[in-house]
mmCIF file of C-alpha atoms in Angstrom:
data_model
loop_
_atom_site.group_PDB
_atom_site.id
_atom_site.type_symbol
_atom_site.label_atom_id
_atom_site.label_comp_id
_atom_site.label_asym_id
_atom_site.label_seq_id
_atom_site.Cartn_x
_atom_site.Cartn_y
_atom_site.Cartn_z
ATOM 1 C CA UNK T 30 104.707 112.178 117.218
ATOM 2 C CA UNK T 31 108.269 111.359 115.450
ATOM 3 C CA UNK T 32 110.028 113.317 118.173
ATOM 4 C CA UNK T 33 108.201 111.564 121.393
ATOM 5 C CA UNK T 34 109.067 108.208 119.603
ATOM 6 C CA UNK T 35 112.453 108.527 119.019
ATOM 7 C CA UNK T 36 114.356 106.574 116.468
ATOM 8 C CA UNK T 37 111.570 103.872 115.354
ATOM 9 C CA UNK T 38 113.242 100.283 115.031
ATOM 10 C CA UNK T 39 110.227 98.245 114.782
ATOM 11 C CA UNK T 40 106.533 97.853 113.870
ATOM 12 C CA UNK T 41 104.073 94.584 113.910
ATOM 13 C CA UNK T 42 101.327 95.115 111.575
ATOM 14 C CA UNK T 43 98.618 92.528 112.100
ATOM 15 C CA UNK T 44 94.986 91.686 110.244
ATOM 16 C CA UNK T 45 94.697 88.262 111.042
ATOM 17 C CA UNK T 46 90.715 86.049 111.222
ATOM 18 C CA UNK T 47 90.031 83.235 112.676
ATOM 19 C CA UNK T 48 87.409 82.443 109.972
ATOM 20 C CA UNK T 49 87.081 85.322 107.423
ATOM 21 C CA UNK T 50 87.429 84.106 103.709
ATOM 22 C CA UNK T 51 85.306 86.044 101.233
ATOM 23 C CA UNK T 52 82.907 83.908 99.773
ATOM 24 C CA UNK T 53 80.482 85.646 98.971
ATOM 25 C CA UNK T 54 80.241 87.927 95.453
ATOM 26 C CA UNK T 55 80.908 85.788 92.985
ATOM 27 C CA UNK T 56 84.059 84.026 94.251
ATOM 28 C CA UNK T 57 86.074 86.232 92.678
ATOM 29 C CA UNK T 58 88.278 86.904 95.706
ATOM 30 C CA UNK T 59 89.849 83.644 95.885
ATOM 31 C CA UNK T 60 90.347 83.766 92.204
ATOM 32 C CA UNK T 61 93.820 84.803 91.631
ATOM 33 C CA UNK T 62 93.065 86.161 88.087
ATOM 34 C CA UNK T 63 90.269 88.589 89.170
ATOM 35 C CA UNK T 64 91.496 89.545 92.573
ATOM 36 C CA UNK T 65 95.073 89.705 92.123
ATOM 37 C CA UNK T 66 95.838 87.649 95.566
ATOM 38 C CA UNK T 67 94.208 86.196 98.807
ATOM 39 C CA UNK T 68 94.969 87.518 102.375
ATOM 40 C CA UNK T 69 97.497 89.684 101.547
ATOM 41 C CA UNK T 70 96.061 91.783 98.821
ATOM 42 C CA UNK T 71 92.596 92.004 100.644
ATOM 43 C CA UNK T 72 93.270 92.937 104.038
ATOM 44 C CA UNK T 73 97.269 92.561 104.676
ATOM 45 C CA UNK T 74 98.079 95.108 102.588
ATOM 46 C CA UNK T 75 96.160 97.996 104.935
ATOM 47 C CA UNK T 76 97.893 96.382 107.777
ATOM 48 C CA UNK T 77 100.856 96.946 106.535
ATOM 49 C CA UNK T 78 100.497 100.505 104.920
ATOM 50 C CA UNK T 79 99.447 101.559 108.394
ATOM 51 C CA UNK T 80 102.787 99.945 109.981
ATOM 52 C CA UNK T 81 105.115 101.464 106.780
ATOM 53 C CA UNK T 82 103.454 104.891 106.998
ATOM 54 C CA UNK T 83 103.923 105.767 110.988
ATOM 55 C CA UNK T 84 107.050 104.483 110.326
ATOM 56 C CA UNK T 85 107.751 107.164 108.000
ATOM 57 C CA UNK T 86 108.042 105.147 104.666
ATOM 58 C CA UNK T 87 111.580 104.175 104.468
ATOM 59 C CA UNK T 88 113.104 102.472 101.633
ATOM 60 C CA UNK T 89 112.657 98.536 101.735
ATOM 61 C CA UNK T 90 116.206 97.027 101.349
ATOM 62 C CA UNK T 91 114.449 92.567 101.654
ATOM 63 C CA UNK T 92 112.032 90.640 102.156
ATOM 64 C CA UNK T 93 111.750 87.630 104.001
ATOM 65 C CA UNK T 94 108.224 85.967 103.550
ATOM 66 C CA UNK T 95 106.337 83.090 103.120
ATOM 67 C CA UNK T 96 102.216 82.716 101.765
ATOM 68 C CA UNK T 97 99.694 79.538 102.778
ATOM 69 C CA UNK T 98 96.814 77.854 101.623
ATOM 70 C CA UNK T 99 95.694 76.125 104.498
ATOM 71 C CA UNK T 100 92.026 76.524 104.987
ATOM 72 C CA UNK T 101 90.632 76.370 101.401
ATOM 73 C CA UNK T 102 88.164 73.537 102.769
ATOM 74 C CA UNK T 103 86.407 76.601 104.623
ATOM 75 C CA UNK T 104 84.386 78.030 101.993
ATOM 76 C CA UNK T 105 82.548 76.443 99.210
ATOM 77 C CA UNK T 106 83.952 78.795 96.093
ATOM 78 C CA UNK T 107 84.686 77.272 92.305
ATOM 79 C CA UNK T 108 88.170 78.001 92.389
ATOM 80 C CA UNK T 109 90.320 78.876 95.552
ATOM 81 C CA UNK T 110 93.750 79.522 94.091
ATOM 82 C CA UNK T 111 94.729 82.229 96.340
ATOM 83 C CA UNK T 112 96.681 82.383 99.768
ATOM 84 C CA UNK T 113 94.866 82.439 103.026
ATOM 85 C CA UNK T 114 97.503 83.462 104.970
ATOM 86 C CA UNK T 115 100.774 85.428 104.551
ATOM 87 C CA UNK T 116 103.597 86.223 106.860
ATOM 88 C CA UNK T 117 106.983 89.023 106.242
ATOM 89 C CA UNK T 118 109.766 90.852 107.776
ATOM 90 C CA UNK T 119 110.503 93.808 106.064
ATOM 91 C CA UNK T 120 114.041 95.539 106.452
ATOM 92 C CA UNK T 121 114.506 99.119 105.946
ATOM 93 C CA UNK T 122 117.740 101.126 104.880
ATOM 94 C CA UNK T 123 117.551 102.865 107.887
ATOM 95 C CA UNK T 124 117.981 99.635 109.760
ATOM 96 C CA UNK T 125 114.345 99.523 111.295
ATOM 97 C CA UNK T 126 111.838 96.185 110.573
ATOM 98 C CA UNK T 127 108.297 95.289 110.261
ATOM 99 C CA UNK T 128 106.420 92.630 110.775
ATOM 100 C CA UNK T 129 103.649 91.669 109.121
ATOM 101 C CA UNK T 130 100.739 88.984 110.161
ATOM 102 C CA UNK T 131 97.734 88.040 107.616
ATOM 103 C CA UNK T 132 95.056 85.529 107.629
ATOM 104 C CA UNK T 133 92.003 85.124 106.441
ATOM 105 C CA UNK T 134 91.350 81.501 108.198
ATOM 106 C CA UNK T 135 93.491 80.187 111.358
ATOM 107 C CA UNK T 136 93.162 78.556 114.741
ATOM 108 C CA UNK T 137 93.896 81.418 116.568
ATOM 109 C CA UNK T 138 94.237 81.668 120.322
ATOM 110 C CA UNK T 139 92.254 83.500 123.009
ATOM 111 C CA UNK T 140 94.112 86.454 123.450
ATOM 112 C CA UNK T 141 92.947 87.558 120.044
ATOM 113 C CA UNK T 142 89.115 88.705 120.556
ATOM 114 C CA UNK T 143 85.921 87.133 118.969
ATOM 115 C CA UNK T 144 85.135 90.245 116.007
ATOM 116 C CA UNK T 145 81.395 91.178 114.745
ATOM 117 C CA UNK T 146 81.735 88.812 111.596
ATOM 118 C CA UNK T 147 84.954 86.718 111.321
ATOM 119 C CA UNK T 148 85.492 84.661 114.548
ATOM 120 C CA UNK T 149 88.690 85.759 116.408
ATOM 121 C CA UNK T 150 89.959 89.006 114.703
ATOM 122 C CA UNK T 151 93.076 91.386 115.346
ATOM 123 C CA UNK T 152 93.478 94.269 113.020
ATOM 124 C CA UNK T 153 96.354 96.372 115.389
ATOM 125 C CA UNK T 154 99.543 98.249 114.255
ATOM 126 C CA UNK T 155 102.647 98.759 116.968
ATOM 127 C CA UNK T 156 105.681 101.174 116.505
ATOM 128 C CA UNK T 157 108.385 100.700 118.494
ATOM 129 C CA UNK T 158 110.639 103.608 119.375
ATOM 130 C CA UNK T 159 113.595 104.305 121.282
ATOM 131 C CA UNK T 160 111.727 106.638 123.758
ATOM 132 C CA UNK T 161 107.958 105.302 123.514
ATOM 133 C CA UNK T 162 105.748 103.453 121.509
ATOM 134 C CA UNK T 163 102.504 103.703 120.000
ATOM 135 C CA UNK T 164 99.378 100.724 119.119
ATOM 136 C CA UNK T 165 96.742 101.861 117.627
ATOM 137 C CA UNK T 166 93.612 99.982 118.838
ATOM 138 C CA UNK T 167 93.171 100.819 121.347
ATOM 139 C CA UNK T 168 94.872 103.900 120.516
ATOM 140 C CA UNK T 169 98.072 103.994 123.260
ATOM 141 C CA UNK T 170 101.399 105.774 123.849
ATOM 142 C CA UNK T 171 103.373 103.887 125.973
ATOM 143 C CA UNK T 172 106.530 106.163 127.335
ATOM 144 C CA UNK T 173 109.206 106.063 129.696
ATOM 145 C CA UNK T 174 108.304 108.740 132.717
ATOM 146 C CA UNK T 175 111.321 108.839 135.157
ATOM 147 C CA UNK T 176 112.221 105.354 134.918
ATOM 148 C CA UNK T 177 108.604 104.063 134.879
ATOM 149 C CA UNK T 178 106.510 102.600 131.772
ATOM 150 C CA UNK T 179 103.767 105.242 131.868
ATOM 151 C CA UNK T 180 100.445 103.981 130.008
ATOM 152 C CA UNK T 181 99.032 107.047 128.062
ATOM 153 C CA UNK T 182 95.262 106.258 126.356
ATOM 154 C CA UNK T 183 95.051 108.590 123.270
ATOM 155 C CA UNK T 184 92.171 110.340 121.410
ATOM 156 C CA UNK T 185 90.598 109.611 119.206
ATOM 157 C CA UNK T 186 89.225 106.175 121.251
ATOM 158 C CA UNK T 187 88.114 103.002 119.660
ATOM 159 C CA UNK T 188 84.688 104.720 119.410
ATOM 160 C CA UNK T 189 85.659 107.114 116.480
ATOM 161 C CA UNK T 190 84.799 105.909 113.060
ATOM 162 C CA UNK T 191 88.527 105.676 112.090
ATOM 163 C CA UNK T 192 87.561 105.548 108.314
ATOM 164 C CA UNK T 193 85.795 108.994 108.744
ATOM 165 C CA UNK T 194 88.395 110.188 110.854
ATOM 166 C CA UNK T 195 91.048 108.666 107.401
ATOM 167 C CA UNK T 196 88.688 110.954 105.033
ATOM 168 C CA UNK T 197 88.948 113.562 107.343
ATOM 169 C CA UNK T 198 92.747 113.654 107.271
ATOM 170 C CA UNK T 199 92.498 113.314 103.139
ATOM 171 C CA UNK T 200 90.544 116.394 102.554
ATOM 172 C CA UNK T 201 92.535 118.475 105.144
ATOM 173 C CA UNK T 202 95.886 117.268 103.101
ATOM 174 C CA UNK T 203 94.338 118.196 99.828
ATOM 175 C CA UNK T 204 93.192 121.972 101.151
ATOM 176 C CA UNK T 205 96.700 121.929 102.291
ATOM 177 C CA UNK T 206 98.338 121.651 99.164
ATOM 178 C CA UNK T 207 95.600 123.824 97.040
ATOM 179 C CA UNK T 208 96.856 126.264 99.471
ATOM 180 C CA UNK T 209 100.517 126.513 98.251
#
């Protein structure tokens, strides 16, 4: 996929809710001392392993990023010490960036689509490459075709169970390298 992106320069790696803090089992997720972190550390942190992997993990050179508690009054929990929301730009020292959006709780617009559980939801990773670029949900090339943005829908669809389809992956890397 590397050579019909080109050199990737970019990603935005999103996981933001419109009204998605934990509160249930035991509080402990916004309890900094038994979870470790809010937003970022619960659901931020996939986003942006998804963007940093298809990017090809390059080195991080700086950070630039900045963490909110703005929605505590959401959820009833005995403490709430952790951050709802948390925002980055990651550089790379091979010059590319990503972006990274996180939230729990926010006022979020219409563009983003009403999820199963959480209100508005957008879980969605974008790579942006010199010659195309790829979003995962749905799952989309988008390529240059003699001067023309070509639209190109890619298997698996948003049907797929994409955590089966991650196992899947696991267990074929592991019978690859028991194979060496």
């Amino acid at each position: 996929m590397q050579e019909r992106l080109g050199t990737i320069y970019f990603a935005e790696a999103t996981w933001v809710r419109s009204r998605g803090i934990p509160s249930g089992i035991g509080g402990w997720f916004t309890e900094k001392k038994r979870s470790g972190g809010g937003a970022l550390i619960d659901i931020g942190i996939h986003a942006l392993d998804a963007g940093w992997y298809l990017m090809g993990t390059p080195r991080p050179v700086s950070v630039t990023a900045a963490v909110f508690q703005n929605f505590k009054h959401l959820v009833k929990a005995p403490t709430f010490d952790v951050e709802d929301a948390a925002f980055a730009v990651i550089r790379f020292a091979n010059d590319s960036v990503v972006q990274l959006k996180t939230s729990w709780a926010g006022n979020l617009t219409d563009d983003i689509p009403e999820g199963l559980y959480f209100g508005r939801e957008l879980n969605n990773c974008t790579i942006y490459g010199t010659k195309a670029t790829v979003r995962l949900r749905p799952l989309t090339l988008f390529e240059d075709e003699d001067g023309k943005l070509i639209d190109r829908p890619l298997a698996p669809g948003d049907h797929a169970d994409l955590f089966e389809l991650q196992m899947e992956n696991f267990l074929a890397a592991i019978a690859v390298k028991q194979s060496r």
